[in-house]
mmCIF file of C-alpha atoms and ligand atoms in Angstrom:
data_model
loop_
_atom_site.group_PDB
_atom_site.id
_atom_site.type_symbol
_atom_site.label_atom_id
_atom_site.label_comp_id
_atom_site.label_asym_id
_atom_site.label_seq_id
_atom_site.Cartn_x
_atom_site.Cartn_y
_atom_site.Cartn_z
ATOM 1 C CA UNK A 30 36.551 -0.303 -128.008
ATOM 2 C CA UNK A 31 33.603 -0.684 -130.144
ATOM 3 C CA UNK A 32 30.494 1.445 -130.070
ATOM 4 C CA UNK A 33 27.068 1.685 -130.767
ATOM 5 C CA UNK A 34 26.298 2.279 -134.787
ATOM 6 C CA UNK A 35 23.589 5.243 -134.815
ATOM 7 C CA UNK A 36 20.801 3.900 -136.758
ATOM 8 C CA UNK A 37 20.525 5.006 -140.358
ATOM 9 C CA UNK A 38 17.230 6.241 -139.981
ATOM 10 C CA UNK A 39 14.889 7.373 -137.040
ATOM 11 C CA UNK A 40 13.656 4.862 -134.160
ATOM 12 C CA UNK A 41 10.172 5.626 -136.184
ATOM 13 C CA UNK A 42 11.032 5.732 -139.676
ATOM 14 C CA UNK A 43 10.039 1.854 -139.967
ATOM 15 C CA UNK A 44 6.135 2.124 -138.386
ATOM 16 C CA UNK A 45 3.742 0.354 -138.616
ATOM 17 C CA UNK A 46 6.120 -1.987 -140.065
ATOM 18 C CA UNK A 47 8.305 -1.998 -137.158
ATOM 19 C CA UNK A 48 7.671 -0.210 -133.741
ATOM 20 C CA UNK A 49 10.151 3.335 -132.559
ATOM 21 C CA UNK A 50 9.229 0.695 -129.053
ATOM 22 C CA UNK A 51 10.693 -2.932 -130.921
ATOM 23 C CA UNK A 52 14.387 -0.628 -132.019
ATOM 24 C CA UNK A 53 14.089 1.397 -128.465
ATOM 25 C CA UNK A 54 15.015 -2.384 -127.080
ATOM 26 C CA UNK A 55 16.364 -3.969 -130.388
ATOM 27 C CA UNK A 56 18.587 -1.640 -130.993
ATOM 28 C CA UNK A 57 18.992 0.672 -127.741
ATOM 29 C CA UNK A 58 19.308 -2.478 -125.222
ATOM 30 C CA UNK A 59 20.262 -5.516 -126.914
ATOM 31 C CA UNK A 60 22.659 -3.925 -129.911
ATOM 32 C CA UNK A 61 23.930 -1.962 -127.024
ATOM 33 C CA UNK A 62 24.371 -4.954 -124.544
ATOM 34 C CA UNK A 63 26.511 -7.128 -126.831
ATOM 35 C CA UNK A 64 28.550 -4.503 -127.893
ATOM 36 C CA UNK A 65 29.185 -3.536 -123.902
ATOM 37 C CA UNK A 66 30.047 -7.393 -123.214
ATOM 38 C CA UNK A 67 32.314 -7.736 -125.998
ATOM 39 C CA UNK A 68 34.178 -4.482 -124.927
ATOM 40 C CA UNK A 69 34.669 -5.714 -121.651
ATOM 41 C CA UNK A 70 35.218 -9.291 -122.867
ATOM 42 C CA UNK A 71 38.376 -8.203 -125.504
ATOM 43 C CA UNK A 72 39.716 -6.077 -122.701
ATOM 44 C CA UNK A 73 43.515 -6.359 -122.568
ATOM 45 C CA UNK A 74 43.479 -9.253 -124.951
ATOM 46 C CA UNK A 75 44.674 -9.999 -128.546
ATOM 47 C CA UNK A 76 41.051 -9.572 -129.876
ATOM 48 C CA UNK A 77 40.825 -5.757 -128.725
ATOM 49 C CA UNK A 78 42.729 -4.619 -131.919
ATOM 50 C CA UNK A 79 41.104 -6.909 -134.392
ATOM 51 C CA UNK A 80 37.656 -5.576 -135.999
ATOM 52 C CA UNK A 81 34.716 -7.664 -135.806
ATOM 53 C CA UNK A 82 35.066 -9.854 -139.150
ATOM 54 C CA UNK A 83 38.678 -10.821 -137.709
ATOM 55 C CA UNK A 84 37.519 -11.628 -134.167
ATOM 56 C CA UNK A 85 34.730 -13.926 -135.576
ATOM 57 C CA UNK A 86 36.679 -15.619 -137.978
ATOM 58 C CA UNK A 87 39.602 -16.209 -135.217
ATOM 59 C CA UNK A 88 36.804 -17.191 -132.240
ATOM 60 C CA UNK A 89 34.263 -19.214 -134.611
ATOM 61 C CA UNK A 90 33.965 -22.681 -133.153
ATOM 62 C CA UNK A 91 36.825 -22.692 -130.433
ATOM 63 C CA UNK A 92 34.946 -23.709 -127.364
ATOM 64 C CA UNK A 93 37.397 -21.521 -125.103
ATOM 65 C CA UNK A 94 36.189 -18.330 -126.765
ATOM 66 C CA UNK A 95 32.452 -19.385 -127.291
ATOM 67 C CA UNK A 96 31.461 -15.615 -125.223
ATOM 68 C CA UNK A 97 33.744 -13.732 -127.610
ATOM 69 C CA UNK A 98 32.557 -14.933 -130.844
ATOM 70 C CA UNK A 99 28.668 -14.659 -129.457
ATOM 71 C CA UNK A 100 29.084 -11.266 -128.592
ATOM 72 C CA UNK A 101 31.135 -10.248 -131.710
ATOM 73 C CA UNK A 102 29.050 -12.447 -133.509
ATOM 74 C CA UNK A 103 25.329 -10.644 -132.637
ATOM 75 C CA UNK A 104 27.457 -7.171 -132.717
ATOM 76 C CA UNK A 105 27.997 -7.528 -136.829
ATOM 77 C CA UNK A 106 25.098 -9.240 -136.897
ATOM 78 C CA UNK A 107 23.043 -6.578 -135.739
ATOM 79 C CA UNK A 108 25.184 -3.819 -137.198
ATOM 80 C CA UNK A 109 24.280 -5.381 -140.700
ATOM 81 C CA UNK A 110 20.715 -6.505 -139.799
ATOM 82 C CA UNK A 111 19.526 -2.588 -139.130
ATOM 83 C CA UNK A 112 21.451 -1.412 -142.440
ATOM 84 C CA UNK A 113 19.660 -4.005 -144.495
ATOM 85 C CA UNK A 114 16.535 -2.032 -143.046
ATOM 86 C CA UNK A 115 14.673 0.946 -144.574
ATOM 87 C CA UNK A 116 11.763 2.813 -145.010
ATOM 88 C CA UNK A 117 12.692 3.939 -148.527
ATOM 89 C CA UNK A 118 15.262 1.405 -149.764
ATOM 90 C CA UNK A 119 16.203 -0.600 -152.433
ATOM 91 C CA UNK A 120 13.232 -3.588 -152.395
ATOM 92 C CA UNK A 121 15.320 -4.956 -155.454
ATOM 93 C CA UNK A 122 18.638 -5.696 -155.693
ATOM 94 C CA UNK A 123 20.682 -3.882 -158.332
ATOM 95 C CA UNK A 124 20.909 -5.455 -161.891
ATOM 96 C CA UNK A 125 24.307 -7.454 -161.228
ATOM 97 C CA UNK A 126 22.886 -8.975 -157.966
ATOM 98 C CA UNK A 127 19.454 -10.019 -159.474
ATOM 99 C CA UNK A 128 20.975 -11.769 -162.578
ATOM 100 C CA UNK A 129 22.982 -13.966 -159.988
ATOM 101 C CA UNK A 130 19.747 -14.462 -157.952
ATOM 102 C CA UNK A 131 17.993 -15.378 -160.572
ATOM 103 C CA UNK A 132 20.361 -17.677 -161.898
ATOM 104 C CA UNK A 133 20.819 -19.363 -158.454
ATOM 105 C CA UNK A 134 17.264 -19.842 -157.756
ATOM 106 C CA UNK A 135 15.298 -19.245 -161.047
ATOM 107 C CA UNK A 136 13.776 -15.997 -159.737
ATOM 108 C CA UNK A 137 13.649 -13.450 -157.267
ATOM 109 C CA UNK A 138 10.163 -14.827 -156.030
ATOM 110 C CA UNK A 139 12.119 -18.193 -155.796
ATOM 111 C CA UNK A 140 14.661 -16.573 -153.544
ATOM 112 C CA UNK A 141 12.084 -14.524 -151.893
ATOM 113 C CA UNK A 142 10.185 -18.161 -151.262
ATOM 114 C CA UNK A 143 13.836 -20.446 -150.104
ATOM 115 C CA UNK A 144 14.927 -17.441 -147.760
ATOM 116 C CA UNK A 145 11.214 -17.102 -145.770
ATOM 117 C CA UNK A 146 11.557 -20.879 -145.496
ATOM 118 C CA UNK A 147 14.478 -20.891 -144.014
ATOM 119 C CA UNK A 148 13.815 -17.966 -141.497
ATOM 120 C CA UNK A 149 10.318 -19.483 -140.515
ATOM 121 C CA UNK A 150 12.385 -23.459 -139.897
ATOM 122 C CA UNK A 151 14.794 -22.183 -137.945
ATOM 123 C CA UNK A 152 14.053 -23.514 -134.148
ATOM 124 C CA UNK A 153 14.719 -21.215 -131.679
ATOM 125 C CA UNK A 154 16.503 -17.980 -131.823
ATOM 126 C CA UNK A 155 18.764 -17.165 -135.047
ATOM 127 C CA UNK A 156 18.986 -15.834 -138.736
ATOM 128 C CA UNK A 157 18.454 -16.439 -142.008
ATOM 129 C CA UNK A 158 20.882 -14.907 -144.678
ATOM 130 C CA UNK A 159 21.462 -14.870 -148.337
ATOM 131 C CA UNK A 160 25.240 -15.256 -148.115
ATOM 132 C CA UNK A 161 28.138 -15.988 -151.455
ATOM 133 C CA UNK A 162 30.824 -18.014 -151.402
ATOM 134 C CA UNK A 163 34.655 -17.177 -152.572
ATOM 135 C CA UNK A 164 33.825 -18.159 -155.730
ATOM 136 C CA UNK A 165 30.412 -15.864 -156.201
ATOM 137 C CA UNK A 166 27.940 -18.643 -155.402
ATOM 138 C CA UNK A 167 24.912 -17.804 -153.813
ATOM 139 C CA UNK A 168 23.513 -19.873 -151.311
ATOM 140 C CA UNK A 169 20.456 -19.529 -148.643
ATOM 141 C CA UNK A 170 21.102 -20.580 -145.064
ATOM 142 C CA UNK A 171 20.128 -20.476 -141.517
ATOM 143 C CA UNK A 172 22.292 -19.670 -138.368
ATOM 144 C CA UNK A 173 21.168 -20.196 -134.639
ATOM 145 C CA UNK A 174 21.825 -18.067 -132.237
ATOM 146 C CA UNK A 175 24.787 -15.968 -133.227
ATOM 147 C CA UNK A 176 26.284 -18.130 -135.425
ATOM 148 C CA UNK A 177 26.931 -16.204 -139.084
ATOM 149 C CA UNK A 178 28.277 -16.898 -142.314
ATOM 150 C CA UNK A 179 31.935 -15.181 -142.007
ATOM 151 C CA UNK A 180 31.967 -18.288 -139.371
ATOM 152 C CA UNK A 181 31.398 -20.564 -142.176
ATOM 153 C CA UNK A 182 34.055 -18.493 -145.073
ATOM 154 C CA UNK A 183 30.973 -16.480 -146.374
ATOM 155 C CA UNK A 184 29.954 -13.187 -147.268
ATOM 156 C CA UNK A 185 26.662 -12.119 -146.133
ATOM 157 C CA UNK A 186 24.484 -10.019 -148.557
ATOM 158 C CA UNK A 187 20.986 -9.991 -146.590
ATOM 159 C CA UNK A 188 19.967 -11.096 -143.260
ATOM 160 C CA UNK A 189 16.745 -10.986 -141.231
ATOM 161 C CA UNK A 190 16.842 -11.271 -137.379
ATOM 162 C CA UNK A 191 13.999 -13.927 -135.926
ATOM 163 C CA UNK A 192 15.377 -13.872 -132.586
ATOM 164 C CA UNK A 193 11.814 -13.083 -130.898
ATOM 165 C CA UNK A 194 13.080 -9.877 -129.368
ATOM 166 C CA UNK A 195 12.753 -8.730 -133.029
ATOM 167 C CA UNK A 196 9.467 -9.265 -133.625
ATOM 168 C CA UNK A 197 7.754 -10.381 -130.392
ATOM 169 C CA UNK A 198 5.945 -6.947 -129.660
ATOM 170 C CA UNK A 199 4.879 -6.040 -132.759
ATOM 171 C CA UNK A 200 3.970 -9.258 -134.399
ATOM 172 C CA UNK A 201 3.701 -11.771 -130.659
ATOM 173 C CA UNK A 202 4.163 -15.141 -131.903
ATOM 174 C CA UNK A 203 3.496 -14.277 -135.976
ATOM 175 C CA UNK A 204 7.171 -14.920 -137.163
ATOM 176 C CA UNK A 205 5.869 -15.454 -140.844
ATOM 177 C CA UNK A 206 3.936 -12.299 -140.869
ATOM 178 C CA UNK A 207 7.011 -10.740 -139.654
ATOM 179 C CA UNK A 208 9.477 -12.012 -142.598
ATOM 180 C CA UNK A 209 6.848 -11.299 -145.208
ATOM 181 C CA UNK A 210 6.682 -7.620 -144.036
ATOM 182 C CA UNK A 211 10.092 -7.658 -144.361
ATOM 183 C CA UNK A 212 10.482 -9.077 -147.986
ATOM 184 C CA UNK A 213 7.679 -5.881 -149.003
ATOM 185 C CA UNK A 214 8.344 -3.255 -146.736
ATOM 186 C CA UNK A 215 11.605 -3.415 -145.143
ATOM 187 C CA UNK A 216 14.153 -4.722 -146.565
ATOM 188 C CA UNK A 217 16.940 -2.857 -148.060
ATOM 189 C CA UNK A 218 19.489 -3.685 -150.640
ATOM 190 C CA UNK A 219 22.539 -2.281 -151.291
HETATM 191 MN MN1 MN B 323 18.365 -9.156 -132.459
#
């Protein structure tokens, strides 16, 4: 049985940034839905033992179990997208991470630049994410729908959620606005 992460910081630690109203449903309603329908999904079946990196990795593009991995999928995917929130975090990443950024994509404006690109391109619902390979490679990429990179043999390091429900009712259709308040205000690195 999974269950609902508490949030690391209050429903309205993130205004005006980001509504106590947009993580009432973010994280209160849809968090809490997928986690509910992959509970009842995994229910007396080989997946209800696994944790959520192994039920990805074992559901990630078998058509059979397409429910499974979108449910397990948006449950990490969530779980990670409100910790790489914060009021007061880290708006740099620590000295280790930033040399690799900046030798994957010349700077940390450069990155900043490659990953609002790819969050404001992708069509429809999804996520962009700065993700590293098994070798340490760095790479920018965007997901639809629940698709992540553990589905593709990477480690994710940063994500942002432009899914509308994410954004629609504080910034309505202003996704860019919404991923540049992010880069300044929000995000959080570890
Ligand atoms: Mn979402």
């Amino acid at each position: 049985m999974f269950t609902l992460p508490a949030l690391p910081y209050a429903k309205n630690a993130l205004e005006p940034y980001m509504s106590e109203e947009t993580l009432n449903f973010h994280h209160g309603k849809h968090f809490q839905t997928y986690i509910d329908n992959l509970n009842k999904l995994i229910s007396n079946t080989e997946f209800e033992k696994m944790d959520l990196k192994e039920i990805i990795e074992k559901t990630a593009e078998k058509t059979e179990y397409t429910a499974i991995f979108n449910n397990a999928a948006q449950s990490f995917n969530h779980g990670f997208f409100f910790e790489c929130l914060s009021p007061n975090g880290n708006k740099k990443p620590n000295a280790e991470l930033l040399k690799k950024i900046e030798s994957a994509f010349g700077s940390y404006e450069n990155f900043e630049k490659e990953f609002k690109e790819a969050a404001v391109s992708q069509f429809g619902s999804g996520w962009a994410w700065l993700a590293e390979d098994k070798s340490g490679n760095l790479s920018v990429l965007k997901t639809s729908n629940a698709d992540n990179p553990i589905a593709h043999g990477l480690k994710p390091l940063m994500t942002i959620d432009v899914w509308e429900h994410a954004y629609y009712l504080d910034y309505q259709n202003k996704r860019a606005d919404f991923i540049d308040t992010f880069l300044k205000h929000l995000i959080n690195w570890k």
